[in-house]
Short mmCIF file of C-alpha atoms in Angstrom, two decimals:
data_model
loop_
_atom_site.label_atom_id
_atom_site.label_comp_id
_atom_site.label_asym_id
_atom_site.label_seq_id
_atom_site.Cartn_x
_atom_site.Cartn_y
_atom_site.Cartn_z
CA GLU A 1 0.00 0.00 0.00
CA ALA A 2 1.30 3.41 -1.01
CA GLN A 3 1.86 5.47 2.09
CA VAL A 4 3.75 8.18 3.89
CA THR A 5 4.52 7.31 7.50
CA GLN A 6 5.28 9.89 10.14
CA ASN A 7 6.39 9.27 13.69
CA PRO A 8 5.51 10.08 16.34
CA ARG A 9 1.83 11.02 15.94
CA TYR A 10 1.82 13.00 19.16
CA LEU A 11 4.69 14.59 21.05
CA ILE A 12 4.89 16.85 24.07
CA THR A 13 8.33 18.23 24.80
CA VAL A 14 10.05 21.00 26.68
CA THR A 15 11.68 24.11 25.30
CA GLY A 16 15.19 23.50 24.04
CA LYS A 17 15.13 19.70 23.94
CA LYS A 18 16.17 18.56 20.47
CA LEU A 19 13.72 16.33 18.65
CA THR A 20 13.32 14.60 15.32
CA VAL A 21 10.11 13.76 13.50
CA THR A 22 10.63 10.98 11.02
CA CYS A 23 8.98 10.64 7.61
CA SER A 24 9.23 7.71 5.27
CA GLN A 25 7.55 6.99 1.92
CA ASN A 26 7.37 3.70 0.03
CA MET A 27 6.55 5.04 -3.45
CA ASN A 28 10.06 5.90 -4.66
CA HIS A 29 8.98 9.55 -4.93
CA GLU A 30 11.57 12.16 -5.73
CA TYR A 31 9.93 15.15 -4.09
CA MET A 32 9.24 15.40 -0.36
CA SER A 33 8.23 18.30 1.82
CA TRP A 34 7.26 19.33 5.34
CA TYR A 35 4.35 21.58 6.24
CA ARG A 36 3.02 23.01 9.44
CA GLN A 37 -0.66 23.71 9.91
CA ASP A 38 -1.88 26.37 12.28
CA PRO A 39 -5.43 27.67 12.82
CA GLY A 40 -6.22 30.53 10.47
CA LEU A 41 -2.93 30.16 8.60
CA GLY A 42 -3.52 27.02 6.58
CA LEU A 43 -0.58 24.85 5.54
CA ARG A 44 2.80 26.51 5.23
CA GLN A 45 5.79 24.80 3.73
CA ILE A 46 8.85 24.47 5.97
CA TYR A 47 11.38 22.69 3.76
CA TYR A 48 11.32 20.61 0.63
CA SER A 49 13.59 18.20 -1.18
CA MET A 50 13.63 17.55 -4.89
CA ASN A 51 15.86 14.48 -4.57
CA VAL A 52 18.53 12.85 -2.44
CA GLU A 53 20.94 15.43 -0.98
CA VAL A 54 18.91 18.30 -2.49
CA THR A 55 16.95 20.35 0.03
CA ASP A 56 15.70 23.92 0.09
CA LYS A 57 13.84 26.30 2.34
CA GLY A 58 10.11 26.78 2.13
CA ASP A 59 8.15 29.68 3.52
CA VAL A 60 8.81 29.16 7.25
CA PRO A 61 12.19 27.39 7.67
CA GLU A 62 13.44 29.21 10.78
CA GLY A 63 14.10 26.85 13.67
CA TYR A 64 14.01 23.69 11.54
CA LYS A 65 16.50 21.46 9.78
CA VAL A 66 16.04 18.59 7.36
CA SER A 67 18.16 16.00 5.64
CA ARG A 68 17.66 13.69 2.66
CA LYS A 69 20.30 11.00 2.76
CA GLU A 70 18.03 8.35 1.29
CA LYS A 71 15.19 8.73 -1.17
CA ARG A 72 12.57 7.29 1.15
CA ASN A 73 13.35 9.27 4.32
CA PHE A 74 13.03 12.97 5.07
CA PRO A 75 13.33 13.70 8.80
CA LEU A 76 12.45 17.07 10.32
CA ILE A 77 14.76 18.21 13.09
CA LEU A 78 14.06 20.83 15.70
CA GLU A 79 17.42 21.59 17.31
CA SER A 80 16.01 23.82 20.07
CA PRO A 81 12.22 23.76 20.03
CA SER A 82 10.29 26.78 21.24
CA PRO A 83 6.60 27.19 22.13
CA ASN A 84 5.89 28.95 18.81
CA GLN A 85 6.69 25.68 17.09
CA THR A 86 3.68 24.06 18.70
CA SER A 87 1.73 22.96 15.65
CA LEU A 88 0.42 20.12 13.53
CA TYR A 89 3.11 18.91 11.14
CA PHE A 90 2.67 17.04 7.89
CA CYS A 91 5.12 15.30 5.63
CA ALA A 92 4.19 14.86 1.98
CA SER A 93 5.70 13.19 -1.05
CA THR A 94 5.07 13.44 -4.77
CA ARG A 95 6.46 11.52 -7.72
CA THR A 96 7.74 14.78 -9.14
CA MET A 97 6.90 18.39 -8.47
CA GLY A 98 3.38 19.26 -9.53
CA THR A 99 1.85 15.80 -9.30
CA GLU A 100 -0.50 14.40 -6.69
CA ALA A 101 0.84 14.74 -3.16
CA PHE A 102 0.53 11.96 -0.59
CA PHE A 103 0.40 13.12 3.00
CA GLY A 104 1.35 11.46 6.24
CA GLN A 105 -1.13 11.29 9.10
CA GLY A 106 0.42 14.23 10.89
CA THR A 107 2.42 14.86 14.05
CA ARG A 108 0.86 17.02 16.71
CA LEU A 109 3.71 18.70 18.55
CA THR A 110 3.36 20.66 21.77
CA VAL A 111 6.36 22.55 23.14
CA VAL A 112 5.99 23.73 26.73
CA SER B 1 3.27 33.75 0.75
CA GLN B 2 -0.18 32.33 0.32
CA GLN B 3 -1.13 31.74 -3.29
CA GLY B 4 -4.64 30.34 -2.91
CA GLU B 5 -7.44 32.08 -1.10
CA GLU B 6 -10.61 30.16 -0.51
CA ASP B 7 -14.17 31.26 -0.18
CA PRO B 8 -16.22 30.74 1.88
CA GLN B 9 -14.19 29.96 4.99
CA ALA B 10 -17.05 27.84 6.28
CA LEU B 11 -20.11 26.32 4.63
CA SER B 12 -22.97 24.42 6.22
CA ILE B 13 -25.60 22.70 4.08
CA GLN B 14 -28.18 19.93 4.29
CA GLU B 15 -27.43 16.43 3.15
CA GLY B 16 -28.34 16.00 -0.51
CA GLU B 17 -27.64 19.61 -1.45
CA ASN B 18 -24.73 20.70 -3.61
CA ALA B 19 -21.70 22.43 -2.13
CA THR B 20 -19.57 24.93 -4.02
CA MET B 21 -16.21 26.21 -2.86
CA ASN B 22 -14.06 28.78 -4.62
CA CYS B 23 -10.35 29.38 -4.82
CA SER B 24 -8.51 32.40 -6.15
CA TYR B 25 -4.80 32.66 -6.79
CA LYS B 26 -2.32 35.30 -7.84
CA THR B 27 0.24 34.04 -10.35
CA SER B 28 0.48 31.78 -13.39
CA ILE B 29 0.12 28.12 -12.58
CA ASN B 30 0.98 24.74 -14.07
CA ASN B 31 -1.93 23.09 -12.32
CA LEU B 32 -4.34 23.45 -9.44
CA GLN B 33 -5.25 20.67 -7.05
CA TRP B 34 -7.98 20.11 -4.48
CA TYR B 35 -7.50 18.19 -1.25
CA ARG B 36 -9.77 17.06 1.57
CA GLN B 37 -8.81 16.90 5.22
CA ASN B 38 -10.85 15.15 7.86
CA SER B 39 -10.41 16.69 11.28
CA GLY B 40 -6.75 16.65 12.32
CA ARG B 41 -5.79 14.02 9.77
CA GLY B 42 -3.62 14.03 6.66
CA LEU B 43 -4.78 15.63 3.45
CA VAL B 44 -6.15 13.42 0.71
CA HIS B 45 -5.82 14.35 -2.95
CA LEU B 46 -9.15 14.75 -4.75
CA ILE B 47 -8.50 16.07 -8.22
CA LEU B 48 -5.89 17.89 -10.33
CA ILE B 49 -6.73 20.26 -13.16
CA ARG B 50 -4.06 21.49 -15.53
CA SER B 51 -3.76 25.09 -16.66
CA ASN B 52 -4.97 24.21 -20.17
CA GLU B 53 -8.11 22.48 -18.88
CA ARG B 54 -11.34 24.27 -18.04
CA GLU B 55 -13.37 21.57 -16.34
CA LYS B 56 -12.81 18.16 -14.85
CA HIS B 57 -15.07 15.57 -13.23
CA SER B 58 -14.45 12.77 -10.78
CA GLY B 59 -17.50 11.01 -9.41
CA ARG B 60 -19.57 13.62 -7.55
CA LEU B 61 -16.81 16.21 -7.88
CA ARG B 62 -16.66 18.85 -10.57
CA VAL B 63 -13.78 21.30 -10.78
CA THR B 64 -13.59 24.32 -13.02
CA LEU B 65 -10.61 26.52 -13.74
CA ASP B 66 -10.65 30.03 -15.18
CA THR B 67 -7.06 31.12 -15.73
CA SER B 68 -8.13 34.56 -16.96
CA LYS B 69 -9.76 35.23 -13.59
CA LYS B 70 -7.19 33.16 -11.70
CA SER B 71 -9.91 31.22 -9.98
CA SER B 72 -11.20 27.70 -9.54
CA SER B 73 -14.30 26.15 -8.05
CA LEU B 74 -15.03 22.76 -6.54
CA LEU B 75 -18.59 21.48 -6.71
CA ILE B 76 -19.68 18.49 -4.67
CA THR B 77 -23.05 17.23 -5.82
CA ALA B 78 -25.59 15.31 -3.73
CA SER B 79 -23.61 15.86 -0.53
CA ARG B 80 -23.37 13.21 2.17
CA ALA B 81 -22.55 13.39 5.87
CA ALA B 82 -19.20 11.75 5.06
CA ASP B 83 -18.28 14.80 2.95
CA THR B 84 -17.94 16.83 6.15
CA ALA B 85 -14.30 17.96 6.10
CA SER B 86 -12.03 20.86 5.23
CA TYR B 87 -11.23 21.38 1.56
CA PHE B 88 -8.06 23.02 0.31
CA CYS B 89 -6.94 24.21 -3.06
CA ALA B 90 -3.24 24.05 -3.85
CA THR B 91 -1.46 25.70 -6.73
CA ASP B 92 1.63 24.56 -8.55
CA ALA B 93 2.82 27.98 -9.63
CA VAL B 94 5.12 28.35 -12.61
CA GLY B 95 8.73 28.28 -11.43
CA ALA B 96 7.80 27.89 -7.76
CA GLN B 97 8.96 24.31 -7.12
CA LYS B 98 6.29 23.82 -4.48
CA LEU B 99 2.57 23.49 -3.85
CA VAL B 100 1.03 26.44 -2.09
CA PHE B 101 -2.14 25.82 -0.14
CA GLY B 102 -5.05 28.08 0.63
CA GLN B 103 -6.50 28.35 4.11
CA GLY B 104 -9.33 25.99 3.31
CA THR B 105 -13.11 25.83 3.45
CA ARG B 106 -14.68 23.97 6.34
CA LEU B 107 -17.70 22.10 4.99
CA THR B 108 -20.37 20.71 7.30
CA ILE B 109 -23.11 18.45 5.95
CA ASN B 110 -26.13 18.34 8.25
CA PRO B 111 -28.22 15.14 8.24
#
């Protein structure tokens, strides 16, 4: 079954404690991206990757890092989380840019 | 920057009625896509319409695209309670290398 898997689904952490949200896709897609969703703001892109070792900033990259060492994985790293990063995060993958996007189930992050 | 703006922000109708949602955008696009999101869950792709297409159908969904007005509409016919969700348009703008989502329309179907 084609899917994008994010972990964890829920996470409560404290300010400054580094965390990683994992994302994996099994469709051999080239393009992967991370979004955050906040009430009234819709989905905003954090980072994207057009292929292995190729990543670029989206609209709200501050406070986040990503890596793309393998085609299937695209982890999101928060080196020093802050309360304003409390949000619902989604990973998505597409075969190539502009085609149908497949989304993970989301990670609800709370930073206290 | 937000490319797609959706209207209305919220829509509540009776089961069996048709629901229409609109999306406006600002720049030239390669295609426009519509997604559905059930509460707090991942988005699910509904339909993609290319810039050279004017109308597309998929089951009870009908999407139109007017590139001269930079707008699109999503029509759901014969609505069902299971259609209750948020609906987002997303644009693949020329040269942008990313999908940009609108803020969504929250649709409620009342039984």
